[in-house]
Short mmCIF file of C-alpha atoms and ligand atoms in Angstrom, two decimals:
data_model
loop_
_atom_site.label_atom_id
_atom_site.label_comp_id
_atom_site.label_asym_id
_atom_site.label_seq_id
_atom_site.Cartn_x
_atom_site.Cartn_y
_atom_site.Cartn_z
CA MET A 1336 0.00 0.00 0.00
CA ASN A 1337 2.86 2.36 0.77
CA LYS A 1338 4.08 2.09 -2.82
CA ALA A 1339 1.13 4.00 -4.14
CA GLY A 1340 1.30 6.62 -1.45
CA CYS A 1341 -2.35 7.39 -2.02
CA LYS A 1342 -3.59 6.09 1.26
CA PHE A 1343 -5.12 9.26 2.61
CA ALA A 1344 -7.47 10.28 -0.13
CA VAL A 1345 -10.42 12.28 1.01
CA PHE A 1346 -13.49 10.17 0.84
CA MET A 1347 -16.74 11.04 -0.80
CA LYS A 1348 -19.57 8.58 -0.74
CA GLU A 1349 -19.23 6.33 -3.71
CA GLY A 1350 -21.91 6.10 -6.33
CA GLY A 1351 -23.78 9.23 -5.27
CA SER A 1352 -26.56 8.88 -7.79
CA GLN A 1353 -29.06 6.16 -8.53
CA GLU A 1354 -28.04 6.36 -12.19
CA SER A 1355 -24.45 5.52 -11.47
CA LEU A 1356 -25.53 2.65 -9.21
CA GLN A 1357 -27.80 1.33 -11.94
CA ARG A 1358 -25.02 1.69 -14.50
CA GLU A 1359 -22.49 -0.17 -12.35
CA ALA A 1360 -25.03 -2.86 -11.51
CA SER A 1361 -25.65 -3.32 -15.19
CA GLN A 1362 -21.93 -3.53 -16.02
CA PHE A 1363 -21.54 -6.18 -13.36
CA ILE A 1364 -24.57 -8.26 -14.36
CA GLN A 1365 -23.44 -8.20 -17.98
CA GLU A 1366 -19.97 -9.38 -16.96
CA MET A 1367 -21.62 -12.16 -14.98
CA ALA A 1368 -23.66 -13.17 -18.01
CA LEU A 1369 -20.46 -13.54 -20.03
CA ASP A 1370 -19.05 -16.02 -17.54
CA SER A 1371 -20.04 -19.53 -18.53
CA ARG A 1372 -20.30 -20.77 -14.94
CA ALA A 1373 -21.72 -17.73 -13.17
CA SER A 1374 -24.26 -17.10 -15.91
CA LYS A 1375 -26.07 -20.33 -15.00
CA SER A 1376 -27.34 -18.90 -11.72
CA LEU A 1377 -28.23 -15.66 -13.49
CA MET A 1378 -30.33 -17.65 -15.94
CA LYS A 1379 -32.14 -19.26 -13.02
CA SER A 1380 -33.28 -15.82 -11.89
CA GLY A 1381 -34.60 -15.11 -15.37
CA GLY A 1382 -31.57 -13.80 -17.26
CA VAL A 1383 -29.96 -10.40 -17.65
CA GLU A 1384 -32.98 -8.30 -18.63
CA ILE A 1385 -35.25 -9.63 -15.91
CA ARG A 1386 -32.54 -9.25 -13.26
CA LEU A 1387 -31.70 -5.71 -14.34
CA GLY A 1388 -35.39 -4.83 -14.25
CA GLN A 1389 -35.64 -6.14 -10.68
CA ILE A 1390 -32.55 -4.18 -9.72
CA ALA A 1391 -33.92 -0.98 -11.27
CA ASP A 1392 -37.21 -1.37 -9.34
CA GLU A 1393 -35.35 -2.03 -6.13
CA ILE A 1394 -33.07 0.99 -6.57
CA ALA A 1395 -36.04 3.21 -7.37
CA ALA A 1396 -37.85 2.01 -4.24
CA THR A 1397 -35.00 1.85 -1.73
CA GLY A 1398 -31.98 3.60 -3.26
CA ILE A 1399 -30.05 0.35 -3.22
CA TYR A 1400 -30.34 -3.30 -4.27
CA VAL A 1401 -29.55 -6.60 -2.60
CA HIS A 1402 -27.26 -9.13 -4.25
CA THR A 1403 -28.20 -12.76 -4.59
CA LYS A 1404 -25.78 -15.23 -3.02
CA SER A 1405 -24.32 -16.12 -6.39
CA GLU A 1406 -23.81 -12.45 -7.24
CA VAL A 1407 -21.83 -11.99 -4.02
CA GLU A 1408 -19.82 -15.08 -4.86
CA PHE A 1409 -19.02 -14.19 -8.45
CA GLY A 1410 -18.65 -10.50 -7.57
CA ALA A 1411 -15.97 -11.14 -4.95
CA ARG A 1412 -14.05 -13.35 -7.39
CA LEU A 1413 -14.40 -10.81 -10.17
CA ALA A 1414 -13.13 -8.08 -7.84
CA TRP A 1415 -10.01 -10.17 -7.35
CA ARG A 1416 -9.61 -10.69 -11.09
CA ASN A 1417 -9.89 -6.93 -11.52
CA SER A 1418 -7.21 -6.10 -8.93
CA ASN A 1419 -4.52 -4.57 -11.09
CA ARG A 1420 -1.89 -4.72 -8.37
CA CYS A 1421 -2.29 -8.37 -7.44
CA VAL A 1422 0.17 -10.87 -8.85
CA GLY A 1423 -1.80 -13.84 -7.45
CA ARG A 1424 -4.89 -13.36 -9.60
CA HIS A 1425 -4.47 -16.62 -11.50
CA PHE A 1426 -6.46 -18.25 -8.70
CA TRP A 1427 -9.39 -15.84 -8.78
CA ARG A 1428 -11.92 -18.59 -9.42
CA SER A 1429 -10.87 -20.58 -6.39
CA LEU A 1430 -11.68 -17.81 -3.89
CA GLU A 1431 -13.88 -19.22 -1.15
CA VAL A 1432 -16.64 -16.72 -0.44
CA ARG A 1433 -18.34 -16.60 2.97
CA ASP A 1434 -21.62 -14.74 2.97
CA CYS A 1435 -21.60 -12.91 6.32
CA ARG A 1436 -24.02 -10.15 5.37
CA ASP A 1437 -26.30 -10.59 8.34
CA VAL A 1438 -23.82 -11.83 10.93
CA HIS A 1439 -23.85 -8.48 12.81
CA GLU A 1440 -27.58 -8.93 13.40
CA GLN A 1441 -27.14 -12.15 15.31
CA GLY A 1442 -27.02 -11.58 19.09
CA ASP A 1443 -24.10 -9.48 20.28
CA PRO A 1444 -22.80 -7.93 17.05
CA VAL A 1445 -19.15 -7.67 18.12
CA ALA A 1446 -19.06 -11.23 19.41
CA SER A 1447 -20.75 -12.52 16.25
CA VAL A 1448 -18.48 -10.65 13.84
CA GLN A 1449 -15.45 -11.65 15.90
CA GLU A 1450 -16.45 -15.30 15.77
CA ALA A 1451 -16.98 -15.13 12.02
CA LEU A 1452 -13.50 -13.67 11.59
CA LEU A 1453 -11.89 -16.25 13.83
CA ASN A 1454 -13.56 -18.92 11.73
CA HIS A 1455 -12.27 -17.21 8.60
CA LEU A 1456 -8.76 -17.27 10.02
CA LYS A 1457 -9.06 -20.97 10.83
CA GLU A 1458 -10.48 -21.87 7.44
CA ALA A 1459 -7.83 -19.81 5.68
CA PHE A 1460 -4.94 -21.26 7.69
CA ASN A 1461 -6.25 -24.78 7.18
CA GLY A 1462 -3.42 -26.41 9.13
CA GLY A 1463 -0.86 -24.60 6.98
CA ARG A 1464 -2.31 -25.38 3.54
CA ILE A 1465 -3.56 -21.85 3.12
CA ARG A 1466 -6.84 -21.31 1.30
CA SER A 1467 -7.89 -17.99 -0.26
CA VAL A 1468 -11.01 -16.86 1.55
CA ILE A 1469 -13.15 -13.72 1.76
CA SER A 1470 -15.86 -12.91 4.30
CA VAL A 1471 -18.40 -10.42 3.02
CA PHE A 1472 -20.18 -8.50 5.79
CA ALA A 1473 -23.09 -6.04 5.58
CA PRO A 1474 -23.13 -3.59 2.65
CA ARG A 1475 -23.16 0.19 2.98
CA ARG A 1476 -26.75 1.40 3.30
CA ALA A 1477 -28.52 3.77 0.94
CA ASP A 1478 -27.98 6.64 3.39
CA GLY A 1479 -24.23 6.00 3.27
CA ALA A 1480 -24.01 4.45 6.75
CA ASP A 1481 -21.79 1.45 7.36
CA PRO A 1482 -23.24 -1.16 9.72
CA VAL A 1483 -19.84 -2.66 10.53
CA ARG A 1484 -16.22 -1.86 9.85
CA MET A 1485 -12.84 -2.65 11.29
CA LYS A 1486 -9.98 -0.35 12.19
CA ASN A 1487 -7.26 -2.96 11.77
CA HIS A 1488 -5.29 -3.05 8.56
CA GLN A 1489 -4.94 -6.84 8.73
CA LEU A 1490 -6.39 -9.37 11.18
CA THR A 1491 -2.88 -10.23 12.28
CA ARG A 1492 -0.45 -7.34 12.48
CA TYR A 1493 2.35 -6.59 14.88
CA ALA A 1494 2.19 -3.53 17.12
CA GLY A 1495 4.70 -0.70 16.89
CA PHE A 1496 5.46 0.77 20.32
CA ARG A 1497 7.12 4.19 20.56
CA LEU A 1498 9.48 3.87 23.53
CA GLN A 1499 10.50 6.64 25.93
CA ASN A 1500 13.94 6.88 24.38
CA GLY A 1501 12.30 7.67 21.06
CA THR A 1502 12.99 4.34 19.37
CA LEU A 1503 10.30 2.14 17.96
CA LEU A 1504 9.74 -1.43 19.08
CA GLY A 1505 7.92 -3.62 16.57
CA ASP A 1506 6.38 -2.68 13.23
CA PRO A 1507 6.55 1.05 12.46
CA HIS A 1508 3.63 0.57 10.08
CA SER A 1509 1.38 -0.01 13.10
CA GLU A 1510 2.51 2.91 15.24
CA ARG A 1511 -0.68 4.95 14.93
CA MET A 1512 -2.98 2.01 15.50
CA THR A 1513 -0.85 0.92 18.46
CA THR A 1514 -0.95 4.37 20.05
CA ARG A 1515 -4.73 4.49 19.63
CA CYS A 1516 -5.15 1.05 21.18
CA LEU A 1517 -2.98 2.00 24.17
CA GLU A 1518 -4.97 5.22 24.62
CA GLU A 1519 -8.13 3.16 24.65
CA GLY A 1520 -6.83 1.02 27.47
CA TRP A 1521 -5.08 -1.86 25.71
CA GLN A 1522 -2.74 -3.60 28.11
CA PRO A 1523 -0.47 -5.84 26.09
CA LYS A 1524 0.76 -8.87 28.03
CA ALA A 1525 4.26 -8.05 26.83
CA ARG A 1526 5.79 -5.48 24.50
CA THR A 1527 7.93 -7.35 22.05
CA PRO A 1528 8.98 -6.74 18.43
CA PHE A 1529 6.18 -9.15 17.46
CA THR A 1530 3.16 -8.46 19.68
CA ALA A 1531 -0.11 -8.97 17.80
CA LEU A 1532 -2.53 -6.05 17.92
CA PRO A 1533 -6.05 -6.39 19.32
CA TRP A 1534 -9.06 -6.04 17.02
CA GLN A 1535 -11.35 -3.06 16.95
CA PHE A 1536 -14.72 -2.83 15.22
CA LEU A 1537 -16.97 0.09 14.44
CA LEU A 1538 -20.68 -0.54 14.67
CA GLU A 1539 -22.83 2.10 13.00
CA GLY A 1540 -19.74 4.32 13.06
CA GLU A 1541 -19.16 3.92 16.82
CA SER A 1542 -15.99 2.29 18.12
CA ALA A 1543 -16.62 -0.95 19.97
CA PRO A 1544 -14.31 -2.01 22.83
CA LEU A 1545 -11.02 -3.60 21.82
CA VAL A 1546 -10.79 -7.36 21.73
CA ASP A 1547 -7.37 -8.87 22.31
CA VAL A 1548 -8.15 -12.09 20.45
CA PHE A 1549 -4.62 -13.44 20.30
CA ALA A 1550 -3.67 -12.62 23.89
CA SER A 1551 -6.67 -14.51 25.22
CA ALA A 1552 -6.03 -17.55 22.98
CA PRO A 1553 -2.45 -17.56 21.63
CA GLU A 1554 -3.11 -20.79 19.69
CA ARG A 1555 -5.10 -18.70 17.22
CA LEU A 1556 -1.96 -16.87 16.18
CA HIS A 1557 -0.15 -18.78 13.47
CA GLU A 1558 3.44 -17.67 13.07
CA VAL A 1559 6.63 -18.99 11.55
CA GLU A 1560 9.96 -18.56 13.31
CA LEU A 1561 12.72 -17.83 10.86
CA THR A 1562 15.76 -20.03 10.49
CA HIS A 1563 18.24 -20.26 7.65
CA PRO A 1564 18.95 -23.45 5.68
CA GLU A 1565 22.71 -23.24 6.39
CA ALA A 1566 23.52 -20.53 8.90
CA SER A 1567 22.36 -21.76 12.30
CA GLU A 1568 23.28 -18.39 13.88
CA PHE A 1569 20.47 -16.82 11.89
CA ALA A 1570 18.02 -18.07 14.54
CA SER A 1571 19.66 -15.75 17.07
CA LEU A 1572 18.00 -12.81 15.28
CA LYS A 1573 14.71 -14.15 16.65
CA LEU A 1574 12.76 -13.09 13.58
CA ARG A 1575 9.30 -14.36 12.80
CA TRP A 1576 6.26 -13.52 10.71
CA TYR A 1577 2.62 -14.48 10.76
CA ALA A 1578 1.29 -17.10 8.35
CA VAL A 1579 -1.79 -15.49 6.79
CA PRO A 1580 -1.94 -12.04 5.17
CA LEU A 1581 -5.59 -11.14 5.80
CA LEU A 1582 -6.52 -7.61 4.76
CA ALA A 1583 -9.39 -6.06 6.68
CA ASP A 1584 -9.46 -2.38 5.76
CA MET A 1585 -10.23 -2.41 2.03
CA ALA A 1586 -13.73 -1.98 0.65
CA LEU A 1587 -15.14 -4.52 -1.77
CA LYS A 1588 -17.43 -3.07 -4.42
CA ILE A 1589 -19.69 -5.32 -6.48
CA GLY A 1590 -21.88 -3.82 -9.16
CA GLY A 1591 -21.83 -0.44 -7.42
CA ILE A 1592 -22.69 -1.80 -3.95
CA VAL A 1593 -19.98 -1.14 -1.35
CA TYR A 1594 -19.04 -3.70 1.28
CA PRO A 1595 -16.89 -1.75 3.76
CA LEU A 1596 -15.93 -4.88 5.70
CA ALA A 1597 -14.90 -7.75 3.49
CA PRO A 1598 -11.64 -9.17 4.84
CA PHE A 1599 -9.77 -11.42 2.41
CA ASN A 1600 -6.61 -13.43 2.34
CA GLY A 1601 -4.28 -15.26 0.04
CA PHE A 1602 -0.94 -16.74 0.94
CA TYR A 1603 2.30 -14.82 1.16
CA MET A 1604 4.85 -14.35 -1.55
CA GLY A 1605 8.19 -14.61 0.27
CA THR A 1606 9.45 -11.19 -0.81
CA GLU A 1607 6.53 -9.42 0.88
CA ILE A 1608 8.08 -10.51 4.16
CA GLY A 1609 11.77 -10.83 3.30
CA ALA A 1610 12.21 -7.89 0.95
CA ARG A 1611 9.64 -5.47 2.37
CA ASN A 1612 8.19 -6.05 5.86
CA LEU A 1613 11.44 -7.10 7.49
CA ALA A 1614 13.80 -5.27 5.15
CA ASP A 1615 12.40 -1.83 4.35
CA LEU A 1616 14.29 0.99 6.05
CA ASP A 1617 11.03 2.30 7.50
CA ARG A 1618 9.82 -1.13 8.60
CA TYR A 1619 11.87 -3.70 10.54
CA ASN A 1620 15.09 -2.76 8.74
CA VAL A 1621 16.92 -5.97 9.66
CA LEU A 1622 19.41 -6.18 6.78
CA PRO A 1623 22.33 -4.80 8.83
CA ASP A 1624 21.73 -7.59 11.41
CA VAL A 1625 21.52 -10.21 8.68
CA ALA A 1626 24.74 -8.89 7.16
CA ARG A 1627 26.47 -9.28 10.52
CA ILE A 1628 25.42 -12.95 10.75
CA PHE A 1629 26.95 -13.59 7.33
CA GLY A 1630 30.07 -11.54 7.98
CA LEU A 1631 29.40 -9.19 5.05
CA ASP A 1632 31.44 -6.07 4.53
CA THR A 1633 28.96 -3.25 5.19
CA SER A 1634 31.52 -0.45 4.90
CA ASP A 1635 30.47 0.39 1.36
CA ASN A 1636 27.20 -0.11 -0.49
CA ARG A 1637 29.23 -1.23 -3.51
CA THR A 1638 30.05 -4.50 -1.80
CA LEU A 1639 26.34 -5.12 -2.47
CA TRP A 1640 25.98 -6.30 1.10
CA ARG A 1641 22.34 -5.19 1.07
CA ASP A 1642 21.62 -7.31 -1.99
CA ARG A 1643 23.44 -10.31 -0.52
CA ALA A 1644 21.68 -9.96 2.83
CA LEU A 1645 18.34 -9.69 1.05
CA VAL A 1646 18.93 -13.00 -0.69
CA GLU A 1647 19.84 -14.75 2.57
CA LEU A 1648 16.87 -13.28 4.42
CA ASN A 1649 14.52 -14.35 1.64
CA ARG A 1650 15.98 -17.83 1.59
CA ALA A 1651 15.33 -17.98 5.32
CA VAL A 1652 11.70 -16.91 4.84
CA LEU A 1653 10.98 -19.56 2.17
CA HIS A 1654 12.91 -22.25 4.02
CA SER A 1655 11.14 -21.57 7.33
CA PHE A 1656 7.63 -21.51 5.88
CA ASP A 1657 8.36 -24.73 4.01
CA LEU A 1658 9.72 -26.32 7.16
CA ALA A 1659 6.63 -25.27 9.10
CA GLY A 1660 4.35 -26.63 6.37
CA VAL A 1661 2.82 -23.21 5.69
CA THR A 1662 2.02 -22.28 2.09
CA ILE A 1663 4.23 -19.57 0.64
CA GLY A 1664 5.00 -18.61 -2.94
CA ASP A 1665 8.34 -17.50 -4.31
CA HIS A 1666 8.53 -14.72 -6.84
CA HIS A 1667 9.70 -16.97 -9.69
CA GLN A 1668 6.85 -19.41 -9.25
CA LEU A 1669 4.25 -16.66 -8.84
CA GLY A 1670 5.71 -14.81 -11.81
CA ALA A 1671 5.17 -17.90 -13.95
CA GLN A 1672 1.62 -18.27 -12.60
CA PHE A 1673 0.89 -14.64 -13.35
CA GLU A 1674 2.11 -15.23 -16.88
CA ALA A 1675 -0.40 -18.09 -17.13
CA PHE A 1676 -3.08 -15.68 -15.93
CA CYS A 1677 -2.10 -13.19 -18.66
CA GLN A 1678 -2.45 -15.98 -21.23
CA ALA A 1679 -5.79 -17.14 -19.84
CA GLU A 1680 -7.18 -13.61 -19.93
CA SER A 1681 -6.03 -13.15 -23.46
CA ASN A 1682 -7.61 -16.50 -24.45
CA ALA A 1683 -10.85 -15.31 -22.88
CA GLY A 1684 -10.69 -12.24 -25.10
CA ARG A 1685 -10.19 -9.80 -22.26
CA GLU A 1686 -7.64 -7.04 -22.24
CA LEU A 1687 -5.53 -7.37 -19.13
CA ALA A 1688 -5.01 -4.40 -16.85
CA GLY A 1689 -2.15 -4.28 -14.38
CA ASP A 1690 0.03 -2.02 -12.30
CA TRP A 1691 3.56 -2.81 -13.42
CA SER A 1692 5.30 -1.41 -10.35
CA TRP A 1693 3.22 -3.60 -8.04
CA LEU A 1694 3.25 -6.73 -10.16
CA ASN A 1695 7.02 -6.84 -10.15
CA PRO A 1696 8.72 -8.36 -7.12
CA PRO A 1697 11.14 -6.22 -5.10
CA MET A 1698 14.05 -8.49 -5.97
CA ALA A 1699 15.19 -10.13 -9.18
CA ALA A 1700 12.30 -8.48 -11.01
CA SER A 1701 13.94 -8.83 -14.41
CA GLN A 1702 14.01 -12.60 -13.91
CA THR A 1703 10.21 -12.72 -13.94
CA PRO A 1704 8.00 -12.52 -17.07
CA GLN A 1705 5.98 -9.54 -15.85
CA PHE A 1706 9.07 -7.31 -15.91
CA HIS A 1707 9.14 -7.69 -19.66
CA ARG A 1708 5.49 -6.87 -20.22
CA THR A 1709 3.69 -3.56 -20.26
CA PHE A 1710 0.20 -3.17 -18.86
CA GLN A 1711 -2.56 -0.65 -19.20
CA ASN A 1712 -3.67 0.35 -15.71
CA ASP A 1713 -7.34 1.29 -16.11
CA VAL A 1714 -9.24 0.50 -12.93
CA VAL A 1715 -12.57 -1.31 -13.33
CA ARG A 1716 -14.75 0.73 -11.01
CA HIS A 1717 -17.97 -1.26 -10.80
CA THR A 1718 -16.44 -4.34 -9.18
CA ASN A 1719 -13.10 -4.16 -7.41
CA PHE A 1720 -11.27 -3.71 -4.13
CA PHE A 1721 -10.65 -0.11 -3.06
CA TYR A 1722 -8.80 1.71 -0.34
CA GLN A 1723 -11.22 3.63 1.81
CA GLU A 1724 -10.80 6.48 4.23
CA GLU A 1725 -10.10 5.58 7.82
CA PRO A 1726 -13.30 5.37 9.87
CA ALA A 1727 -14.55 8.93 10.48
CA SER A 1728 -13.87 9.15 14.21
CA GLU A 1729 -10.24 8.21 13.64
CA SER A 1730 -9.34 10.33 10.65
CA SER A 1731 -9.10 13.69 12.41
CA GLN A 1732 -5.50 14.06 11.32
CA GLN A 1733 -6.50 13.94 7.70
CA LYS A 1734 -9.75 15.84 7.92
CA GLY A 1735 -9.94 18.75 5.57
CA GLY A 1736 -6.84 17.64 3.71
CA LYS A 1737 -7.40 16.67 0.11
CA SER A 1738 -4.03 15.05 -0.10
CA GLN A 1739 -4.58 12.22 -2.56
CA GLY A 1740 -8.02 12.77 -4.04
CA GLY A 1741 -8.57 11.18 -7.40
CA CYS A 1742 -6.42 8.09 -6.84
CA PRO A 1743 -8.16 5.44 -8.96
CA PHE A 1744 -7.57 2.76 -6.35
CA HIS A 1745 -9.70 4.64 -3.79
CA LEU A 1746 -13.43 4.81 -3.44
CA SER A 1747 -14.27 8.23 -4.79
N1 LIG B 1458 2.02 -7.02 1.54
C1 LIG B 1458 1.13 -7.26 2.63
C2 LIG B 1458 1.92 -7.80 3.81
O1 LIG B 1458 3.09 -8.01 3.68
C3 LIG B 1458 0.04 -8.24 2.28
C4 LIG B 1458 -0.75 -7.92 1.03
C5 LIG B 1458 -1.51 -9.10 0.49
N2 LIG B 1458 -0.62 -10.17 0.15
C6 LIG B 1458 -0.99 -11.40 -0.27
N3 LIG B 1458 -0.08 -12.26 -0.53
N4 LIG B 1458 -2.26 -11.71 -0.42
O2 LIG B 1458 1.42 -8.08 4.86
#
């Protein structure tokens, strides 16, 4: 997300008019009709014209329309296929879609949503054989209100504690969220470089109390401790990462309808951890420590000690996930799979859109097929994943600032 730098766009309610909602619904339903598998369920409800007529009546009467189960299912998969920045899209059809649209209405809303997410995490982890799963919660209402949202960026994320001496312990990416949690009374059992953050929901725009799901049941937290295939001293760095990247703060839009809470996961590509999260200068920045373990000469960048340390760190990530039996992709393998996706899209007669700078891995990019391709980067707006503004009560720092308006990857 930091690559785009368009995280703080000012948010206007998407799809302001009934016409634009109708138009986006129609674009989506027509796309569904073109899909040989998804079109079957559309035919059952009478076909494109009948369904679009129903949708038009519903929008005229209520300002919104309700998706059928198969529309949610195909819509979530299509949103993945349309995600220009995602290199893992080859598997878009295999996304497991959990329809959680009325979960917040069952008993205690926080407890019910929390349970649904814990089940998602379990299903996704699947004993290490990670499955791609999305849970789709209640849609945004016609008046623009969101029944349920989450403040966390991912379901598992490590805290970043600002210490009294000014240094940061943990993940700098989480500093703001960590500070907010502490202000709201979070009492972490221990402050370590890898302390998982609690969860926080917003119900009807109001913050619900924090839930420290991993502190109360540590067995829910699936992590991999990093070791190196040859250098046993590597373990002394005490590095680790969590198993499942599960994004919780992006909005899913299907045919113009916005789902502000629709957490989804895939499996990691090694470089996300080894060449970004642990290596970036403004994240864990561990390359100097890795270089020390391998006795690299760090006196001059031209020894390429950074490059050499990156390779060893990334070998450790892949090796450790493999050893732990947790699914992880490497950038060569995923590059080849993305190439297969490009071919499949072309065979289906669709023009592929992509964001070159995101599709290329942060190491050895030129060794992957996507480096040698160019992509048009038009964003399909009717059905996609979008960044959204931080929940209103929390965005005071950005209020009034129109810093990144117009970014195509944001709800606008
Ligand atoms: N890059 C993010 C992270 O390191 C995760 C983004 C989604 N990644 C994925 N493989 N599905 O946590």
